[in-house]
Coordinates of C-alpha atoms and ligand atoms in Angstrom, one line a residue:
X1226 CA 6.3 -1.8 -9.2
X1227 CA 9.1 -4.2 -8.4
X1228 CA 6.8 -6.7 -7.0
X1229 CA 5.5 -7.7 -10.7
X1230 CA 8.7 -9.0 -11.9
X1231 CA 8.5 -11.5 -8.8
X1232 CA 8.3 -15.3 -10.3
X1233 CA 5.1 -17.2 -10.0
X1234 CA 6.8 -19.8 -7.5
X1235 CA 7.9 -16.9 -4.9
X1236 CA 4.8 -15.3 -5.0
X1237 CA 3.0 -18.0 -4.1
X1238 CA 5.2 -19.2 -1.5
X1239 CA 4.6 -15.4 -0.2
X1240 CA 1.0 -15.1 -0.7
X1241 CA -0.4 -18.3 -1.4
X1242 CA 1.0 -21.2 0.6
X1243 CA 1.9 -19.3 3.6
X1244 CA 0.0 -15.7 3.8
X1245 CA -3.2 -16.1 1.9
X1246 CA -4.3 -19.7 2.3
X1247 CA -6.7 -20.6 5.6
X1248 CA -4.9 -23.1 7.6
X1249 CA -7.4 -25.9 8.6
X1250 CA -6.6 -25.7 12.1
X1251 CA -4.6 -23.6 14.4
X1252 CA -2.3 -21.0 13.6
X1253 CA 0.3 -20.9 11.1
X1254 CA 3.7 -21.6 12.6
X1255 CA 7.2 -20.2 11.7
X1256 CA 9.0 -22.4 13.5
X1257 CA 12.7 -23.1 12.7
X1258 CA 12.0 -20.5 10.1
X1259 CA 15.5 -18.6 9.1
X1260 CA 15.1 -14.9 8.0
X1261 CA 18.0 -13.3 5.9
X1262 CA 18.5 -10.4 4.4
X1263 CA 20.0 -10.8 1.1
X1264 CA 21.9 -8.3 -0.9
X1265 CA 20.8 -7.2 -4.5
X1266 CA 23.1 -4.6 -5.2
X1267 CA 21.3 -2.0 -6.9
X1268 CA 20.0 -4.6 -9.3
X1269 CA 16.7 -5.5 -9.5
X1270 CA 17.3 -9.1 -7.7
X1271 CA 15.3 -10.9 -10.3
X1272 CA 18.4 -13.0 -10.7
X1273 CA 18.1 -14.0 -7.2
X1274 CA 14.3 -14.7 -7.0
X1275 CA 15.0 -16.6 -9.8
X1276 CA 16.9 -18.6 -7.6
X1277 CA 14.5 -18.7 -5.2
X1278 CA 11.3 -20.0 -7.5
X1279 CA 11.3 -22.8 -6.1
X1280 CA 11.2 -22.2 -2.4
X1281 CA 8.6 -21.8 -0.3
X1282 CA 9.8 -18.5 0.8
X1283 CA 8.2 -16.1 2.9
X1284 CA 8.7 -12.2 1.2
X1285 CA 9.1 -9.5 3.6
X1286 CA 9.9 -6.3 1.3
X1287 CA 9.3 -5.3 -2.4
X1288 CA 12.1 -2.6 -2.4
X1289 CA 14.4 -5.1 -3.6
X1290 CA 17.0 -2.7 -5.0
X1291 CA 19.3 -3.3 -2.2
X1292 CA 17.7 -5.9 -0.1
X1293 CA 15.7 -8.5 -0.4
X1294 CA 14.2 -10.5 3.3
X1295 CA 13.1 -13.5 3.1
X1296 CA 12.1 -16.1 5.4
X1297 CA 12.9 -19.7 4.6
X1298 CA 11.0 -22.6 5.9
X1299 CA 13.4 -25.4 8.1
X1300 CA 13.3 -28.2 5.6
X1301 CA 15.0 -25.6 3.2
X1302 CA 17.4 -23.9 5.4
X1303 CA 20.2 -25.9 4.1
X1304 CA 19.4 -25.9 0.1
X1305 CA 18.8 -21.8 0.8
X1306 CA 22.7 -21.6 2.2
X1307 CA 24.1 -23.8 -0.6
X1308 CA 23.0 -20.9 -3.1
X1309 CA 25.6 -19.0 -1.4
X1310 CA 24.2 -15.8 -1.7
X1311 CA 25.4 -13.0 -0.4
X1312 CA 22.9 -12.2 3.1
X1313 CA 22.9 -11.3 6.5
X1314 CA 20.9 -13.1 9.0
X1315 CA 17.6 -11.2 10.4
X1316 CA 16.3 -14.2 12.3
X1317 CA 17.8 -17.5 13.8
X1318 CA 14.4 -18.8 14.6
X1319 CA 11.3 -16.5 13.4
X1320 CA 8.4 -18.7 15.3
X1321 CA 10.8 -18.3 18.6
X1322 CA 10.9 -14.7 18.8
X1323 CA 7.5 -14.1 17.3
X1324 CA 6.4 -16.6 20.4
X1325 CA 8.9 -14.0 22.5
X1326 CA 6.6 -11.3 21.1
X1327 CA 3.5 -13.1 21.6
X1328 CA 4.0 -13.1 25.8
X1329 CA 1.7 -10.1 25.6
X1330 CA 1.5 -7.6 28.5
X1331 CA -1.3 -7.6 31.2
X1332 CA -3.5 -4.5 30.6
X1333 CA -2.9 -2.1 33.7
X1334 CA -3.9 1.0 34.8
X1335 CA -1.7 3.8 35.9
X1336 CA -2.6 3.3 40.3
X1337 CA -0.8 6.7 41.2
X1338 CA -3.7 8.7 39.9
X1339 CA -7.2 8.1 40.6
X1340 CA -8.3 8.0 37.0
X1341 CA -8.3 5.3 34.8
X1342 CA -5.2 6.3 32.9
X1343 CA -3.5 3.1 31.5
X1344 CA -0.3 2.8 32.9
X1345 CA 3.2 3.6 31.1
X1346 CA 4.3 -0.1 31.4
X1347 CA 1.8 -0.4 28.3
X1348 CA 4.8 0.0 26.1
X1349 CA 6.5 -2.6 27.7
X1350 CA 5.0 -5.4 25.9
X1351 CA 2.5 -6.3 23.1
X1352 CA -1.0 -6.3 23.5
X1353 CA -4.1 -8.0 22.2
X1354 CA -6.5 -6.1 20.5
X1355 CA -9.5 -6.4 23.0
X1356 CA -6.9 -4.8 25.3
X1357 CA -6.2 -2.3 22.7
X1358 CA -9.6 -1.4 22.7
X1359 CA -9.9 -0.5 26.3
X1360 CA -6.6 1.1 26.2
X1361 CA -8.0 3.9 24.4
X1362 CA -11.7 3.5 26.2
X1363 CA -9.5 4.3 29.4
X1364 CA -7.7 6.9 28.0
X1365 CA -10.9 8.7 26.6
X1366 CA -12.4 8.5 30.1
X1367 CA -9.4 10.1 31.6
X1368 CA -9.4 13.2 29.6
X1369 CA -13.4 14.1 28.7
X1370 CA -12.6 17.7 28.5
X1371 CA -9.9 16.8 25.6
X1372 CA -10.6 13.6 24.0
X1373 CA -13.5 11.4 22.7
X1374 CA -13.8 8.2 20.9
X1375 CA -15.4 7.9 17.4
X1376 CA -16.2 5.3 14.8
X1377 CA -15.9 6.0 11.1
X1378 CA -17.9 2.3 9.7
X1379 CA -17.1 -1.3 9.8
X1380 CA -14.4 -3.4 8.6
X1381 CA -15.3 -6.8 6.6
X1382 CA -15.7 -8.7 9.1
X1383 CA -18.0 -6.3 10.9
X1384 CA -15.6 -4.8 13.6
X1385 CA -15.7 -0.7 14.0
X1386 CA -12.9 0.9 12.4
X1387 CA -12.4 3.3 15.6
X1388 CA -10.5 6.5 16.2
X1389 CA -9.8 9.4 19.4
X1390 CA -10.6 12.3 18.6
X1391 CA -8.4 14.5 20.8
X1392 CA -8.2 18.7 20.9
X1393 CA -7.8 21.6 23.1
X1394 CA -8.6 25.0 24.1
X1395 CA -10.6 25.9 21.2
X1396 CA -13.3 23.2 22.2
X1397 CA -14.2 20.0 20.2
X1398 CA -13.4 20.1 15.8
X1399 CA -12.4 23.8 15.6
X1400 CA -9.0 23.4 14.2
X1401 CA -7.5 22.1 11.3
X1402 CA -6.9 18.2 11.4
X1403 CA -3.7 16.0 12.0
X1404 CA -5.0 12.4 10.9
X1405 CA -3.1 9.2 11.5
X1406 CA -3.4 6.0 10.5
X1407 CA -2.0 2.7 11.9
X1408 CA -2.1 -0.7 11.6
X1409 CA -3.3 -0.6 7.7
X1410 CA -1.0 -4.0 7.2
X1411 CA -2.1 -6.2 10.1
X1412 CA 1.5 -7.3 10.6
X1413 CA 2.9 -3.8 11.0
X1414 CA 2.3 -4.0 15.0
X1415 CA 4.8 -1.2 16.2
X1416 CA 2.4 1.1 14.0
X1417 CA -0.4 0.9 16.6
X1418 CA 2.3 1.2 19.8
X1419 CA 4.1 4.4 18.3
X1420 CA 0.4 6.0 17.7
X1421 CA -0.6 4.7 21.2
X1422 CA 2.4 6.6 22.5
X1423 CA 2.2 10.4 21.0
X1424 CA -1.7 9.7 21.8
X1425 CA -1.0 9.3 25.2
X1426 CA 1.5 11.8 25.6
X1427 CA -0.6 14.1 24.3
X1428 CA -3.4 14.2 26.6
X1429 CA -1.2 13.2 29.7
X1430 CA 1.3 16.3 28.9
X1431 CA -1.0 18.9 28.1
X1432 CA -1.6 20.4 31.5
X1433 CA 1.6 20.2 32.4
X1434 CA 4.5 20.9 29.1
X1435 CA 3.8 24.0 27.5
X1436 CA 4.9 23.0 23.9
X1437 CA 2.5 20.5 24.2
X1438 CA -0.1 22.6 25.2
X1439 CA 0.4 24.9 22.6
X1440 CA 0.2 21.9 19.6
X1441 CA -3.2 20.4 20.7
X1442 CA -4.8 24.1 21.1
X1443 CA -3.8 24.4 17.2
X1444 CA -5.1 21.2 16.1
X1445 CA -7.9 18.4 16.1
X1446 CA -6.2 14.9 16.4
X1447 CA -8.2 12.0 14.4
X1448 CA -6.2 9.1 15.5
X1449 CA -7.3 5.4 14.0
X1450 CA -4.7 3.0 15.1
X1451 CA -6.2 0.1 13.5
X1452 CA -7.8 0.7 10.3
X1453 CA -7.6 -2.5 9.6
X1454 CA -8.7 -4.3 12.7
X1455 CA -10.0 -7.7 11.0
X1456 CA -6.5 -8.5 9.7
X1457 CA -4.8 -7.2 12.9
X1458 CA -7.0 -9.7 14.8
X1459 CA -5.9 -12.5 11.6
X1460 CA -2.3 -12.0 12.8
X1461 CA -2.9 -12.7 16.9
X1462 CA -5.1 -16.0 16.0
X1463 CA -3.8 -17.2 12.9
X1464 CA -1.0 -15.7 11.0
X1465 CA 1.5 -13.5 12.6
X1466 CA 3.1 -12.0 8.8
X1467 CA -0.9 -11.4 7.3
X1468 CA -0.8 -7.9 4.9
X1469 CA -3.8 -7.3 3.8
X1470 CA -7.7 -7.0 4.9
X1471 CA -10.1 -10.4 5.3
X1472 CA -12.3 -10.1 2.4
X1473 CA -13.2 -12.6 0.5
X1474 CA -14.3 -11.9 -3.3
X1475 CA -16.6 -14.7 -5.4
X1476 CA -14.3 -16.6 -7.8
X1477 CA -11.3 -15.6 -5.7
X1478 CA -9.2 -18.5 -3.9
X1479 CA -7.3 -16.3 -1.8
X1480 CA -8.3 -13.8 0.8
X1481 CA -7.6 -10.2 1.1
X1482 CA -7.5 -6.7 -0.5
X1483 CA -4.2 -4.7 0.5
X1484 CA -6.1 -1.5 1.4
X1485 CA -3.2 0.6 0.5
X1486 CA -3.4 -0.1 -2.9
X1487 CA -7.1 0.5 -2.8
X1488 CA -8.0 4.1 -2.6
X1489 CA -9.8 5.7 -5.5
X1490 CA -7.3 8.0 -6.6
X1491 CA -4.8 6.9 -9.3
X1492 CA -6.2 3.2 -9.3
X1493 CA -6.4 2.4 -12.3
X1494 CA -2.9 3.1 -13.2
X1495 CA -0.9 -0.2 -13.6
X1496 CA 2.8 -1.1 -12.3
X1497 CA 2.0 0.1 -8.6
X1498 CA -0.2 -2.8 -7.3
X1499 CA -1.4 -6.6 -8.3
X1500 CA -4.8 -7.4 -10.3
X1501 CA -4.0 -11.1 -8.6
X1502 CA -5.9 -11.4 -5.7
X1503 CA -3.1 -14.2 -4.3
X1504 CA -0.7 -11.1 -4.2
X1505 CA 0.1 -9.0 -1.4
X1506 CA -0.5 -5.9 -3.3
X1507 CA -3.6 -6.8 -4.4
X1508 CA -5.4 -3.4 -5.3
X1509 CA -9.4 -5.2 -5.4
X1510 CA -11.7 -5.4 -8.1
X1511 CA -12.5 -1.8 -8.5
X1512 CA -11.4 1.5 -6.8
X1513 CA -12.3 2.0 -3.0
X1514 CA -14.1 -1.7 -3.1
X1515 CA -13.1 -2.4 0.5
X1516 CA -15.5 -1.5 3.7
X1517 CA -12.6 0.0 5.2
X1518 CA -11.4 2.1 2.2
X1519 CA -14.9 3.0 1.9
X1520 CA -15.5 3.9 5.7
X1521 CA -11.6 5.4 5.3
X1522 CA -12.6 7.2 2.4
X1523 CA -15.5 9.3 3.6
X1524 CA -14.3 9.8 6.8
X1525 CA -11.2 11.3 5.2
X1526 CA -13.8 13.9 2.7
X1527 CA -15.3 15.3 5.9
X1528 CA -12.8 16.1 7.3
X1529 CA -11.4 17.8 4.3
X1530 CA -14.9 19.6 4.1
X1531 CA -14.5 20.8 7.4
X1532 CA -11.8 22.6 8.7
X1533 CA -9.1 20.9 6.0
X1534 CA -6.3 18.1 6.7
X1535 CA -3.3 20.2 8.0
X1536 CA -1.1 16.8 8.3
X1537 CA -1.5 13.1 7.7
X1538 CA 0.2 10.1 8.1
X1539 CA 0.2 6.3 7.4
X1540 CA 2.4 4.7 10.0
X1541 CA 3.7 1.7 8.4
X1542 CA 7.0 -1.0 9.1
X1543 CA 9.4 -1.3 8.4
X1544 CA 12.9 0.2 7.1
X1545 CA 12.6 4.0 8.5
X1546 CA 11.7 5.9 5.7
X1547 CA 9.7 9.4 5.6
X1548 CA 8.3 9.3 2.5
X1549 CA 6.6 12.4 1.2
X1550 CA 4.1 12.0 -2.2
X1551 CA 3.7 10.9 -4.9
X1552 CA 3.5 7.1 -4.8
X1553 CA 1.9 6.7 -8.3
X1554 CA 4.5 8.6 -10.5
X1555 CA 8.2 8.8 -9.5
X1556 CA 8.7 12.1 -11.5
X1557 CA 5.5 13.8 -9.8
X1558 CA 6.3 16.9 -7.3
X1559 CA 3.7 18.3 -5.0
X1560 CA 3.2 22.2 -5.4
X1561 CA 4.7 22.7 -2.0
X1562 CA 7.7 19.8 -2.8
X1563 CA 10.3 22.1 -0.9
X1564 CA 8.6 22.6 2.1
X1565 CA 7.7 18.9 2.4
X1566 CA 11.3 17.9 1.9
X1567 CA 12.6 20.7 3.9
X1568 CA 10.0 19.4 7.1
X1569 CA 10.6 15.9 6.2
X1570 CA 15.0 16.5 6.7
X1571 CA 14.3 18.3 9.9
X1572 CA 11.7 15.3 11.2
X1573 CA 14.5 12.9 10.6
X1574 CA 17.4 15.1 12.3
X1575 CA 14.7 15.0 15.4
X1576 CA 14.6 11.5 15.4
X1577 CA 18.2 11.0 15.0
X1578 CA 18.9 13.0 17.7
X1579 CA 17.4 11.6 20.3
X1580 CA 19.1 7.5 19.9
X1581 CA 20.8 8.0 16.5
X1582 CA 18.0 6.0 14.4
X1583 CA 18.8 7.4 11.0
X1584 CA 15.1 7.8 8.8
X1585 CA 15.8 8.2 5.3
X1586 CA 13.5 10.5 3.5
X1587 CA 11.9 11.6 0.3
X1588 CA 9.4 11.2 -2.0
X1589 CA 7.7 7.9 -2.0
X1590 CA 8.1 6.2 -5.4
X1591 CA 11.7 7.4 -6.3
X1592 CA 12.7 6.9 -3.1
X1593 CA 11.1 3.2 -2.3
X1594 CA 8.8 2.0 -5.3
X1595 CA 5.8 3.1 -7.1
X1596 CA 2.2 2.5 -6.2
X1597 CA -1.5 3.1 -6.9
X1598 CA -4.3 3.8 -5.0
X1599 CA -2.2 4.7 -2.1
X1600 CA -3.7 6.6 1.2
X1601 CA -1.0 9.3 0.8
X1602 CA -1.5 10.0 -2.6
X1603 CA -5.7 10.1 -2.1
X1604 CA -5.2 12.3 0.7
X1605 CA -2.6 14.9 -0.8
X1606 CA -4.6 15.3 -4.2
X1607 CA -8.6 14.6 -3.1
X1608 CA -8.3 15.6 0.2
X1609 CA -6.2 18.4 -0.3
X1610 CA -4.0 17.7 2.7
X1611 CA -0.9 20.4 3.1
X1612 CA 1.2 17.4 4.0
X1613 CA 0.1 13.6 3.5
X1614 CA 3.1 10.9 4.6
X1615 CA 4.1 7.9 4.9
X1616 CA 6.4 6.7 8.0
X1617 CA 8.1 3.7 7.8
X1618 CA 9.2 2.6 11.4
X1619 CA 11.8 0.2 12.5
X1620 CA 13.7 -1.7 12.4
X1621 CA 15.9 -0.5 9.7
X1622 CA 18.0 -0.5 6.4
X1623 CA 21.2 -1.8 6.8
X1624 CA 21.9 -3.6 9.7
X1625 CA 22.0 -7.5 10.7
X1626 CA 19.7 -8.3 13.4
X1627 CA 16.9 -6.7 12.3
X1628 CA 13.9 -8.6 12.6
X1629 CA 11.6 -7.1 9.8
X1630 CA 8.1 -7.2 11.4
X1631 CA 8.9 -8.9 14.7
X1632 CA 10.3 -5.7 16.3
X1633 CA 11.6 -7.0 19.8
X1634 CA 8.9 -5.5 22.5
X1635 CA 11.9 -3.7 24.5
X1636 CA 12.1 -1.3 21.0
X1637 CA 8.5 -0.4 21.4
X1638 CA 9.4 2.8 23.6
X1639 CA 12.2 3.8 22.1
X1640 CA 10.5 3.9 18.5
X1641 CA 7.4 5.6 19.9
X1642 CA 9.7 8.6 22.3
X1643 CA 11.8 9.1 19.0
X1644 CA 8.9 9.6 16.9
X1645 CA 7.5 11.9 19.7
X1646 CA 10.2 14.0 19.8
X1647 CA 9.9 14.4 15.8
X1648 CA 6.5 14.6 16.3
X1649 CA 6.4 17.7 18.5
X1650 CA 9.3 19.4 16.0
X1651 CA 6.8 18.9 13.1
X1652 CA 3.9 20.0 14.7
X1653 CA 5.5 23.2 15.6
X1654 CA 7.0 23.8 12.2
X1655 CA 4.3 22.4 10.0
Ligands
0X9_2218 O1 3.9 -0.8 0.2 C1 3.4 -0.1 1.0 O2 2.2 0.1 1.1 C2 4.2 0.6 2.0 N1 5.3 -0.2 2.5 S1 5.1 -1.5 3.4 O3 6.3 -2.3 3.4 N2 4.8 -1.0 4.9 O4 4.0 -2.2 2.8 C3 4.9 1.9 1.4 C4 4.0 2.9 0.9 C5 4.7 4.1 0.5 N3 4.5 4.5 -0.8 C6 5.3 4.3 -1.8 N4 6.4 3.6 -1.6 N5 5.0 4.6 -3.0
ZN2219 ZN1 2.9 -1.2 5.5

């Protein structure tokens, strides 16, 4: 994948110095930190990481055949903008809005009915992930007849890797599943909101919209929002830009396995993930050698051995793709390639539709980069899912503004109602 031709000195700056490393004390700040986007112009931008090998730059994306974000530390601003190259600015001052982002919301429940519903202005704000936790707690208290929550192991770090099981008229795991996942790169924090949302509308709409109604009597909902809870928690204490999981590995200096480049399925393949464990695409030792791909990875096989995975998908940020398998081989179709690109082209008109956010779409490796031992690819081949994706949220492609990770909370509702509304068009067409 693209991210192997990065120089020594960037990857460092993007994994080691800044990602990877445990700060002694406190958290690590991005103060003063400028974020550009630069252009690569359909080249593969090793030109202009060479340029960059010897900042201590911050790497945001490894599709670098149009873009490349960085973010560039204060004492370097200047030195950065005498290269001249040819960018857009995502960010004035990263550790100002990510403090913006950081005035999390106070948890509250919804006081017009007399259940413990959590209340809409949830999406309003960020969240910390003990008040994650009783989000969903509430939620499954609300709606027993519906909804339950489950457990499928323990991460590292020993926190449960939960889920909510939600269903309908056919009683408790008689349908086929829908499985998402959020939250598998701790820094992607619009994944767990936009999961939060359909969650919630699907239990609070079911009595009342008929469409609704009609997609939860079909299907059993396994919902994780945070499959990788120890590096969620990682980026509220420590380090808000943190990827991967918070394992440690004897002989290793740096921290983390990126558990989407860790499933057993295609692992051993090379080109689609790093064997460095400094690198942010660092695939592990051995296939499925993380708790959570392992708790992931069973979990996964019983639902395939029970009543089969209808639909899956890995919400990820940023740069709203719908991509569509295979990750590991760029020329590799799925038996049923038309209908996934046909479903995928009508999910994005859905989206666009409803604020004009344009998702492009397609399959994974030709149309982002290649990787191995990817959830999608596991679950589409192993699992034997009709339709395993990979949604890439905002903010987006092209535009200046954008603030990669950081996504400003008053965008939280509008990503999670347009990827309701093409939601409820796949579920009925799926
Ligand atoms: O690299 C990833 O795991 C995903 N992108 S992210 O920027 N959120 O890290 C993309 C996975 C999709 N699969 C392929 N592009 N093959
Ligand atoms: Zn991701």
């Amino acid at each position: 994948m693209k991210v192997s031709g990065l120089t020594a000195a960037l990857l460092l700056g993007a994994t080691g110095a800044l990602a990877s490393a445990t700060p002694k004390v406190g958290k690590v700040s991005y103060d003063g930190y400028k974020a550009y986007r630069i252009a690569t112009s359909g080249k593969d931008a090793a030109a202009i990481k060479d340029k960059l090998a010897s900042f201590a730059a911050v790497q945001f994306n490894f599709d670098t055949q149009e873009h490349l974000d960085v973010a560039i530390a204060p004492e370097e601003v200047s030195a950065f903008e005498a290269l001249s190259l040819p960018t857009t600015i995502m960010s004035e001052d990263l550790g100002a809005e990510i403090a913006t982002e950081g005035n999390f919301g106070v948890y509250e429940k919804n006081v017009s009915t007399s259940a413990a519903v959590p209340s809409l202005t949830w999406f309003d704000a960020y969240h910390a992930y003990a008040d994650h936790i009783t989000f969903f707690n509430d939620l499954a208290a609300s709606f027993p007849q519906n909804s339950e929550i489950f457990t499928v192991g323990s991460s590292f770090q020993g926190r449960s890797i939960f889920g909510i099981h939600l269903w309908g008229s056919g009683g408790k795991g008689s349908k086929p599943a829908v499985y998402f996942h959020g939250t598998v790169h701790a820094r992607e924090w619009i994944t767990a909101k936009v999961v939060e949302y359909i969650t919630y509308k699907l239990l609070v709409d079911y009595s009342t919209d008929t469409a609704v109604k009609a997609i939860l009597d079909k299907y059993d909902f396994y919902i994780l929002p945070f499959v990788n809870p120890d590096g969620f928690v990682y980026t509220q204490s420590t380090n808000r830009l943190w990827r991967k999981n918070r394992q440690t590995r004897s002989g290793a200096s740096c921290v983390g396995t990126d558990v989407n480049r860790n499933w057993p399925y295609k692992w051993e393949l090379t080109g689609g993930a790093s064997t460095n464990p400094c690198d942010e695409t660092y695939k592990g030792a051995a296939a499925g050698d993380t708790p959570e791909n392992k708790a992931l990875t069973n979990f996964t096989l019983s639902l395939a051995n029970s009543k089969g995975i209808k639909l899956y998908i890995d919400w990820h940020s940023y740069g709203q793709y719908i991509l569509t398998p295979y990750g590991y081989n760029c020329q590799a179709r799925p038996a049923n390639q038309a209908r996934q690109n046909a479903l995928a082209q009508g999910l994005a008109n859905k989206i666009r539709e409803k604020y004009g956010t344009r998702f492009t779409y397609g399959p994974a490796c030709s149309t982002l980069y290649a990787t191995t031992g990817d959830s999608t690819d596991y679950i589409t081949d192993v699992a034997k899912a009709e339709f395993a994706w990979t949604i890439e949220l905002r903010p987006g492609g092209s535009s200046s503004g954008n603030n990669g990770f950081v996504l400003p909370a008053a965008q939280i509702l509008p990503s999670s109602v347009e990827q309701w509304e093409g939601m409820k068009y796949l579920l009925a067409n799926v």
